[in-house]
Amino acid sequence: MASGGQQFPRQKQDTQPGKEHVMDPNPQYTSPDYKPSNKLQGKIALVTGGDSGIGRSVCHLFALEGATVALTYVKGQEDRDAEDTLQIVKDSKTPDAKDPIAISADLGFDENCKKVVDEVVNAFGRIDILVNNAAEQYECSTIEEIDEARLERVFRTNIFSYFFLTRHALKHMKEGSSIINTTSINAYKGNASLLDYTATKGAIVAFTRGLSLQLVNRGIRVNGVAPGPIWTPLIPASFSEGKVEKFGSQVPMKRAGHPIEVAPSYVFLACNALSSYISGQVLHPNGGVVVNA
């Protein structure tokens, strides 16, 4: 991993979602230090936004641990990244796991989320692990810049989709299943320039806590992960070249993290042997920021 005080080359992507294959450097989704041990053998996992960034690393580690993986992506914008991730997962999967699938969808709408769940269930019969991870964000200097259309767009992607996917997936989940929601350090410390994004991430924390209480009697655990500054396509697609260059330098470790430094948190929360007594909680891989929550 990069040393303290690291800076990234100046770069900017003009559209969201961002593209991992054009980033410099490419985010690290794997590590030779990670040693799989069949923690998710036989499980069926659905990972939204699984084509790149944290989602790609989660898909890779889940496959290494024995899971069959389905991922979602945005058609036309993330085709190349989705193809790359499918190949990564195919190369990583264990012999008894089925080949991964990638499903294109705009997850901000209920009917699309139902189609995704139906496609996964038609292919694999059930869902054991649901990772709600897809997100988008835009900078603003004042709340006056956030109009109704933008607010609705961000909320549809970042929190509506979590509700929609969960309510459809639950029909195909049983006792021992796990739901993991991606929130953010911004939900705990705030972020003046990502106001609408930060609001959705706070909603995800509350959603995680409430849903965990609702599903505890069904034996389904619900937890979250709140990453700090992580080098993913969302960064050059969201920020100016100057901010990208210094991204991550504000945390105690003085550097951004890479997806492989976050993805093991999802493995931990997905594995009943490791986290069977944990629900309604959030893990904080954030470079040393103390959030007390």
mmCIF file of C-alpha atoms in Angstrom:
data_model
loop_
_atom_site.group_PDB
_atom_site.id
_atom_site.type_symbol
_atom_site.label_atom_id
_atom_site.label_comp_id
_atom_site.label_asym_id
_atom_site.label_seq_id
_atom_site.Cartn_x
_atom_site.Cartn_y
_atom_site.Cartn_z
ATOM 1 C CA MET A 1 0.000 0.000 0.000
ATOM 2 C CA ALA A 2 1.090 3.588 -0.523
ATOM 3 C CA SER A 3 3.088 5.287 2.193
ATOM 4 C CA GLY A 4 1.939 8.181 4.354
ATOM 5 C CA GLY A 5 1.486 11.525 2.605
ATOM 6 C CA GLN A 6 0.954 9.923 -0.791
ATOM 7 C CA GLN A 7 -0.548 11.873 -3.664
ATOM 8 C CA PHE A 8 -2.273 10.594 -6.788
ATOM 9 C CA PRO A 9 -1.544 11.813 -10.325
ATOM 10 C CA ARG A 10 -3.864 14.615 -11.386
ATOM 11 C CA GLN A 11 -6.845 13.135 -13.213
ATOM 12 C CA LYS A 12 -10.530 13.748 -13.822
ATOM 13 C CA GLN A 13 -13.379 11.709 -15.262
ATOM 14 C CA ASP A 14 -16.281 13.690 -16.694
ATOM 15 C CA THR A 15 -19.140 11.247 -16.074
ATOM 16 C CA GLN A 16 -20.520 9.010 -13.365
ATOM 17 C CA PRO A 17 -20.224 6.182 -12.743
ATOM 18 C CA GLY A 18 -16.442 6.328 -13.043
ATOM 19 C CA LYS A 19 -14.327 3.819 -14.907
ATOM 20 C CA GLU A 20 -11.713 1.777 -13.077
ATOM 21 C CA HIS A 21 -9.736 0.713 -16.138
ATOM 22 C CA VAL A 22 -8.639 4.292 -16.904
ATOM 23 C CA MET A 23 -7.534 5.184 -13.357
ATOM 24 C CA ASP A 24 -3.896 5.874 -12.493
ATOM 25 C CA PRO A 25 -2.983 3.910 -10.484
ATOM 26 C CA ASN A 26 -5.575 1.153 -10.723
ATOM 27 C CA PRO A 27 -7.240 0.454 -7.372
ATOM 28 C CA GLN A 28 -5.865 -2.641 -5.651
ATOM 29 C CA TYR A 29 -8.624 -5.251 -5.414
ATOM 30 C CA THR A 30 -6.468 -8.162 -4.247
ATOM 31 C CA SER A 31 -3.417 -8.937 -2.135
ATOM 32 C CA PRO A 32 -1.070 -11.937 -1.866
ATOM 33 C CA ASP A 33 -1.391 -11.590 1.904
ATOM 34 C CA TYR A 34 -5.082 -12.566 1.807
ATOM 35 C CA LYS A 35 -5.479 -16.283 2.551
ATOM 36 C CA PRO A 36 -8.948 -17.748 1.811
ATOM 37 C CA SER A 37 -10.329 -20.613 3.897
ATOM 38 C CA ASN A 38 -13.761 -21.533 2.444
ATOM 39 C CA LYS A 39 -15.567 -19.040 4.686
ATOM 40 C CA LEU A 40 -18.457 -18.686 2.205
ATOM 41 C CA GLN A 41 -18.483 -22.087 0.572
ATOM 42 C CA GLY A 42 -21.782 -22.828 -1.162
ATOM 43 C CA LYS A 43 -23.215 -19.343 -0.623
ATOM 44 C CA ILE A 44 -24.961 -17.254 -3.288
ATOM 45 C CA ALA A 45 -24.014 -13.561 -3.143
ATOM 46 C CA LEU A 46 -25.473 -10.524 -4.921
ATOM 47 C CA VAL A 47 -23.225 -7.433 -4.921
ATOM 48 C CA THR A 48 -24.537 -4.160 -6.348
ATOM 49 C CA GLY A 49 -21.967 -1.904 -7.951
ATOM 50 C CA GLY A 50 -19.778 -4.981 -8.104
ATOM 51 C CA ASP A 51 -17.992 -4.098 -11.319
ATOM 52 C CA SER A 52 -15.345 -1.827 -9.773
ATOM 53 C CA GLY A 53 -13.930 -0.262 -6.627
ATOM 54 C CA ILE A 54 -14.946 -1.821 -3.332
ATOM 55 C CA GLY A 55 -17.558 -3.931 -5.109
ATOM 56 C CA ARG A 56 -14.954 -5.586 -7.343
ATOM 57 C CA SER A 57 -12.770 -6.479 -4.387
ATOM 58 C CA VAL A 58 -15.761 -7.862 -2.465
ATOM 59 C CA CYS A 59 -16.740 -10.031 -5.449
ATOM 60 C CA HIS A 60 -13.160 -11.292 -5.745
ATOM 61 C CA LEU A 61 -12.825 -12.212 -2.073
ATOM 62 C CA PHE A 62 -16.288 -13.773 -1.955
ATOM 63 C CA ALA A 63 -15.296 -15.963 -4.918
ATOM 64 C CA LEU A 64 -12.017 -16.931 -3.258
ATOM 65 C CA GLU A 65 -14.028 -17.952 -0.197
ATOM 66 C CA GLY A 66 -16.276 -20.271 -2.207
ATOM 67 C CA ALA A 67 -19.318 -18.129 -3.001
ATOM 68 C CA THR A 68 -21.151 -17.969 -6.309
ATOM 69 C CA VAL A 69 -21.290 -14.275 -7.255
ATOM 70 C CA ALA A 70 -23.786 -12.084 -9.096
ATOM 71 C CA LEU A 71 -23.003 -8.395 -9.588
ATOM 72 C CA THR A 72 -24.747 -5.354 -10.997
ATOM 73 C CA TYR A 73 -23.364 -2.561 -13.163
ATOM 74 C CA VAL A 74 -24.522 0.375 -15.297
ATOM 75 C CA LYS A 75 -24.820 -0.577 -18.964
ATOM 76 C CA GLY A 76 -22.928 1.647 -21.384
ATOM 77 C CA GLN A 77 -20.819 3.214 -18.645
ATOM 78 C CA GLU A 78 -19.354 0.215 -16.859
ATOM 79 C CA ASP A 79 -19.327 -2.527 -19.505
ATOM 80 C CA ARG A 80 -15.536 -2.849 -19.632
ATOM 81 C CA ASP A 81 -15.169 -2.881 -15.846
ATOM 82 C CA ALA A 82 -17.956 -5.461 -15.503
ATOM 83 C CA GLU A 83 -16.291 -7.711 -18.079
ATOM 84 C CA ASP A 84 -12.964 -7.385 -16.267
ATOM 85 C CA THR A 85 -14.554 -8.237 -12.924
ATOM 86 C CA LEU A 86 -16.381 -11.243 -14.345
ATOM 87 C CA GLN A 87 -13.063 -12.596 -15.566
ATOM 88 C CA ILE A 88 -11.431 -11.898 -12.205
ATOM 89 C CA VAL A 89 -14.203 -13.758 -10.402
ATOM 90 C CA LYS A 90 -14.118 -16.673 -12.862
ATOM 91 C CA ASP A 91 -10.384 -16.988 -12.292
ATOM 92 C CA SER A 92 -10.861 -16.789 -8.507
ATOM 93 C CA LYS A 93 -13.844 -19.050 -7.942
ATOM 94 C CA THR A 94 -13.623 -22.429 -6.285
ATOM 95 C CA PRO A 95 -14.436 -25.587 -8.296
ATOM 96 C CA ASP A 96 -17.854 -26.119 -6.711
ATOM 97 C CA ALA A 97 -19.057 -22.534 -7.278
ATOM 98 C CA LYS A 98 -21.057 -21.621 -10.373
ATOM 99 C CA ASP A 99 -19.866 -19.115 -12.943
ATOM 100 C CA PRO A 100 -20.556 -15.488 -11.967
ATOM 101 C CA ILE A 101 -23.121 -13.326 -13.715
ATOM 102 C CA ALA A 102 -23.284 -9.566 -14.316
ATOM 103 C CA ILE A 103 -26.641 -7.804 -14.572
ATOM 104 C CA SER A 104 -27.052 -4.276 -15.938
ATOM 105 C CA ALA A 105 -29.644 -2.155 -14.145
ATOM 106 C CA ASP A 106 -30.551 1.305 -12.926
ATOM 107 C CA LEU A 107 -31.225 0.317 -9.325
ATOM 108 C CA GLY A 108 -33.040 3.509 -8.420
ATOM 109 C CA PHE A 109 -36.354 2.002 -9.508
ATOM 110 C CA ASP A 110 -38.279 -0.789 -7.840
ATOM 111 C CA GLU A 111 -39.114 -2.750 -10.989
ATOM 112 C CA ASN A 112 -35.432 -2.871 -11.974
ATOM 113 C CA CYS A 113 -34.442 -4.176 -8.555
ATOM 114 C CA LYS A 114 -37.076 -6.893 -8.791
ATOM 115 C CA LYS A 115 -35.727 -7.916 -12.203
ATOM 116 C CA VAL A 116 -32.206 -8.183 -10.770
ATOM 117 C CA VAL A 117 -33.345 -10.356 -7.876
ATOM 118 C CA ASP A 118 -35.448 -12.526 -10.197
ATOM 119 C CA GLU A 119 -32.496 -13.050 -12.526
ATOM 120 C CA VAL A 120 -30.220 -14.095 -9.676
ATOM 121 C CA VAL A 121 -32.807 -16.483 -8.259
ATOM 122 C CA ASN A 122 -33.557 -17.945 -11.697
ATOM 123 C CA ALA A 123 -29.852 -18.612 -12.152
ATOM 124 C CA PHE A 124 -28.913 -19.826 -8.673
ATOM 125 C CA GLY A 125 -32.118 -20.604 -6.779
ATOM 126 C CA ARG A 126 -31.720 -18.277 -3.786
ATOM 127 C CA ILE A 127 -29.735 -15.407 -2.244
ATOM 128 C CA ASP A 128 -27.647 -15.956 0.897
ATOM 129 C CA ILE A 129 -25.708 -12.675 0.953
ATOM 130 C CA LEU A 130 -26.951 -9.292 -0.264
ATOM 131 C CA VAL A 131 -24.401 -6.484 -0.474
ATOM 132 C CA ASN A 132 -26.037 -3.102 -1.117
ATOM 133 C CA ASN A 133 -23.086 -1.085 -2.385
ATOM 134 C CA ALA A 134 -23.948 0.971 -5.494
ATOM 135 C CA ALA A 135 -23.646 4.747 -5.021
ATOM 136 C CA GLU A 136 -23.129 8.102 -6.692
ATOM 137 C CA GLN A 137 -22.034 11.500 -5.386
ATOM 138 C CA TYR A 138 -21.615 15.083 -6.596
ATOM 139 C CA GLU A 139 -19.843 18.041 -5.055
ATOM 140 C CA CYS A 140 -21.623 21.237 -4.058
ATOM 141 C CA SER A 141 -20.571 24.421 -2.282
ATOM 142 C CA THR A 142 -24.047 25.255 -0.972
ATOM 143 C CA ILE A 143 -27.396 23.504 -0.509
ATOM 144 C CA GLU A 144 -28.822 25.989 -3.021
ATOM 145 C CA GLU A 145 -27.050 24.077 -5.804
ATOM 146 C CA ILE A 146 -28.982 20.883 -5.077
ATOM 147 C CA ASP A 147 -32.205 20.899 -7.064
ATOM 148 C CA GLU A 148 -35.052 18.406 -6.834
ATOM 149 C CA ALA A 149 -33.886 16.300 -9.779
ATOM 150 C CA ARG A 150 -30.380 15.856 -8.385
ATOM 151 C CA LEU A 151 -31.629 15.131 -4.871
ATOM 152 C CA GLU A 152 -33.995 12.484 -6.156
ATOM 153 C CA ARG A 153 -31.288 10.928 -8.347
ATOM 154 C CA VAL A 154 -28.799 10.583 -5.491
ATOM 155 C CA PHE A 155 -31.396 9.252 -3.065
ATOM 156 C CA ARG A 156 -32.724 6.772 -5.635
ATOM 157 C CA THR A 157 -29.303 5.261 -6.244
ATOM 158 C CA ASN A 158 -27.919 5.427 -2.710
ATOM 159 C CA ILE A 159 -30.842 4.492 -0.462
ATOM 160 C CA PHE A 160 -34.017 3.748 -2.468
ATOM 161 C CA SER A 161 -32.181 0.877 -4.136
ATOM 162 C CA TYR A 162 -31.262 -0.578 -0.733
ATOM 163 C CA PHE A 163 -34.933 -0.675 0.251
ATOM 164 C CA PHE A 164 -36.068 -2.056 -3.110
ATOM 165 C CA LEU A 165 -33.435 -4.779 -3.425
ATOM 166 C CA THR A 166 -33.818 -5.889 0.169
ATOM 167 C CA ARG A 167 -37.587 -6.233 0.046
ATOM 168 C CA HIS A 168 -37.411 -8.382 -3.080
ATOM 169 C CA ALA A 169 -34.370 -10.408 -1.991
ATOM 170 C CA LEU A 170 -35.879 -11.294 1.383
ATOM 171 C CA LYS A 171 -38.377 -13.603 -0.323
ATOM 172 C CA HIS A 172 -35.404 -15.747 -1.307
ATOM 173 C CA MET A 173 -33.293 -15.513 1.868
ATOM 174 C CA LYS A 174 -33.484 -17.865 4.835
ATOM 175 C CA GLU A 175 -32.137 -18.125 8.372
ATOM 176 C CA GLY A 176 -28.378 -17.640 8.361
ATOM 177 C CA SER A 177 -28.430 -15.157 5.495
ATOM 178 C CA SER A 178 -26.646 -11.810 5.697
ATOM 179 C CA ILE A 179 -27.333 -8.283 4.406
ATOM 180 C CA ILE A 180 -24.422 -5.832 4.291
ATOM 181 C CA ASN A 181 -24.929 -2.152 3.475
ATOM 182 C CA THR A 182 -22.188 0.245 2.391
ATOM 183 C CA THR A 183 -22.428 3.541 4.226
ATOM 184 C CA SER A 184 -19.564 6.047 4.687
ATOM 185 C CA ILE A 185 -17.414 7.871 7.190
ATOM 186 C CA ASN A 186 -19.314 10.967 6.024
ATOM 187 C CA ALA A 187 -22.433 9.726 7.828
ATOM 188 C CA TYR A 188 -20.536 10.142 11.114
ATOM 189 C CA LYS A 189 -18.378 13.245 10.593
ATOM 190 C CA GLY A 190 -20.382 15.110 7.951
ATOM 191 C CA ASN A 191 -19.127 16.543 4.669
ATOM 192 C CA ALA A 192 -19.993 20.083 3.625
ATOM 193 C CA SER A 193 -19.244 19.512 -0.066
ATOM 194 C CA LEU A 194 -21.144 16.206 -0.374
ATOM 195 C CA LEU A 195 -24.336 17.183 1.399
ATOM 196 C CA ASP A 196 -26.891 15.020 -0.409
ATOM 197 C CA TYR A 197 -24.535 12.023 -0.569
ATOM 198 C CA THR A 198 -23.791 12.376 3.140
ATOM 199 C CA ALA A 199 -27.515 12.501 3.925
ATOM 200 C CA THR A 200 -28.058 9.216 2.081
ATOM 201 C CA LYS A 201 -25.200 7.591 3.957
ATOM 202 C CA GLY A 202 -26.729 8.645 7.265
ATOM 203 C CA ALA A 203 -30.002 7.133 6.100
ATOM 204 C CA ILE A 204 -28.168 3.879 5.371
ATOM 205 C CA VAL A 205 -26.869 3.717 8.945
ATOM 206 C CA ALA A 206 -30.412 4.162 10.299
ATOM 207 C CA PHE A 207 -31.761 1.680 7.741
ATOM 208 C CA THR A 208 -29.169 -0.886 8.829
ATOM 209 C CA ARG A 209 -30.012 -0.515 12.506
ATOM 210 C CA GLY A 210 -33.773 -0.622 12.011
ATOM 211 C CA LEU A 211 -33.716 -3.501 9.542
ATOM 212 C CA SER A 212 -31.475 -5.564 11.830
ATOM 213 C CA LEU A 213 -34.124 -5.327 14.559
ATOM 214 C CA GLN A 214 -36.874 -6.206 12.100
ATOM 215 C CA LEU A 215 -35.110 -9.327 10.807
ATOM 216 C CA VAL A 216 -33.445 -10.655 13.951
ATOM 217 C CA ASN A 217 -36.291 -13.092 14.634
ATOM 218 C CA ARG A 218 -35.897 -14.476 11.110
ATOM 219 C CA GLY A 219 -32.242 -15.249 11.757
ATOM 220 C CA ILE A 220 -31.009 -12.790 9.117
ATOM 221 C CA ARG A 221 -28.186 -10.498 10.200
ATOM 222 C CA VAL A 222 -27.939 -6.916 8.881
ATOM 223 C CA ASN A 223 -24.732 -4.898 9.193
ATOM 224 C CA GLY A 224 -22.841 -2.115 7.467
ATOM 225 C CA VAL A 225 -19.394 -0.969 6.433
ATOM 226 C CA ALA A 226 -18.439 2.722 6.582
ATOM 227 C CA PRO A 227 -15.290 3.205 4.496
ATOM 228 C CA GLY A 228 -13.131 6.283 4.810
ATOM 229 C CA PRO A 229 -11.297 7.703 1.773
ATOM 230 C CA ILE A 230 -10.867 4.731 -0.573
ATOM 231 C CA TRP A 231 -9.338 4.926 -4.076
ATOM 232 C CA THR A 232 -12.243 3.958 -6.336
ATOM 233 C CA PRO A 233 -13.691 5.264 -9.644
ATOM 234 C CA LEU A 234 -16.084 7.440 -7.644
ATOM 235 C CA ILE A 235 -13.164 9.704 -6.712
ATOM 236 C CA PRO A 236 -11.910 10.972 -10.105
ATOM 237 C CA ALA A 237 -15.530 11.019 -11.301
ATOM 238 C CA SER A 238 -16.576 13.272 -8.395
ATOM 239 C CA PHE A 239 -13.715 15.595 -7.519
ATOM 240 C CA SER A 240 -11.467 18.178 -9.156
ATOM 241 C CA GLU A 241 -7.949 17.246 -10.205
ATOM 242 C CA GLY A 242 -6.566 19.134 -7.221
ATOM 243 C CA LYS A 243 -8.695 17.215 -4.730
ATOM 244 C CA VAL A 244 -7.897 13.918 -6.409
ATOM 245 C CA GLU A 245 -4.198 14.637 -6.107
ATOM 246 C CA LYS A 246 -4.449 15.011 -2.321
ATOM 247 C CA PHE A 247 -7.213 12.473 -1.744
ATOM 248 C CA GLY A 248 -6.918 10.635 1.561
ATOM 249 C CA SER A 249 -4.164 12.779 3.071
ATOM 250 C CA GLN A 250 -6.509 14.127 5.768
ATOM 251 C CA VAL A 251 -6.867 10.900 7.792
ATOM 252 C CA PRO A 252 -4.415 9.874 10.547
ATOM 253 C CA MET A 253 -2.703 7.348 8.248
ATOM 254 C CA LYS A 254 -2.141 10.215 5.765
ATOM 255 C CA ARG A 255 -3.196 8.170 2.743
ATOM 256 C CA ALA A 256 -6.192 6.780 0.935
ATOM 257 C CA GLY A 257 -7.054 3.138 1.342
ATOM 258 C CA HIS A 258 -7.496 0.630 -1.447
ATOM 259 C CA PRO A 259 -10.534 -1.623 -1.953
ATOM 260 C CA ILE A 260 -8.632 -4.686 -0.731
ATOM 261 C CA GLU A 261 -8.261 -2.952 2.631
ATOM 262 C CA VAL A 262 -12.062 -2.711 2.916
ATOM 263 C CA ALA A 263 -13.366 -5.908 1.325
ATOM 264 C CA PRO A 264 -12.312 -8.261 4.171
ATOM 265 C CA SER A 265 -14.840 -6.435 6.376
ATOM 266 C CA TYR A 266 -17.591 -7.740 4.089
ATOM 267 C CA VAL A 267 -16.205 -11.279 4.253
ATOM 268 C CA PHE A 268 -16.215 -11.070 8.054
ATOM 269 C CA LEU A 269 -19.819 -9.851 8.188
ATOM 270 C CA ALA A 270 -21.015 -12.371 5.581
ATOM 271 C CA CYS A 271 -19.504 -15.369 7.367
ATOM 272 C CA ASN A 272 -21.604 -16.846 10.163
ATOM 273 C CA ALA A 273 -18.600 -18.633 11.624
ATOM 274 C CA LEU A 274 -16.937 -15.249 12.200
ATOM 275 C CA SER A 275 -19.806 -12.867 12.979
ATOM 276 C CA SER A 276 -22.859 -14.873 14.072
ATOM 277 C CA TYR A 277 -23.369 -12.634 17.148
ATOM 278 C CA ILE A 278 -23.098 -9.358 15.226
ATOM 279 C CA SER A 279 -26.092 -7.507 13.772
ATOM 280 C CA GLY A 280 -27.063 -3.861 13.510
ATOM 281 C CA GLN A 281 -23.409 -2.840 13.591
ATOM 282 C CA VAL A 282 -21.082 -0.874 11.298
ATOM 283 C CA LEU A 283 -17.378 -1.537 10.681
ATOM 284 C CA HIS A 284 -15.043 1.414 10.069
ATOM 285 C CA PRO A 285 -12.071 0.826 7.750
ATOM 286 C CA ASN A 286 -11.192 4.509 7.525
ATOM 287 C CA GLY A 287 -7.480 5.118 7.995
ATOM 288 C CA GLY A 288 -7.605 5.681 11.746
ATOM 289 C CA VAL A 289 -10.422 8.218 12.130
ATOM 290 C CA VAL A 290 -12.173 7.739 15.489
ATOM 291 C CA VAL A 291 -15.926 8.142 15.014
ATOM 292 C CA ASN A 292 -17.280 6.797 18.358
ATOM 293 C CA ALA A 293 -20.334 5.240 16.764
#
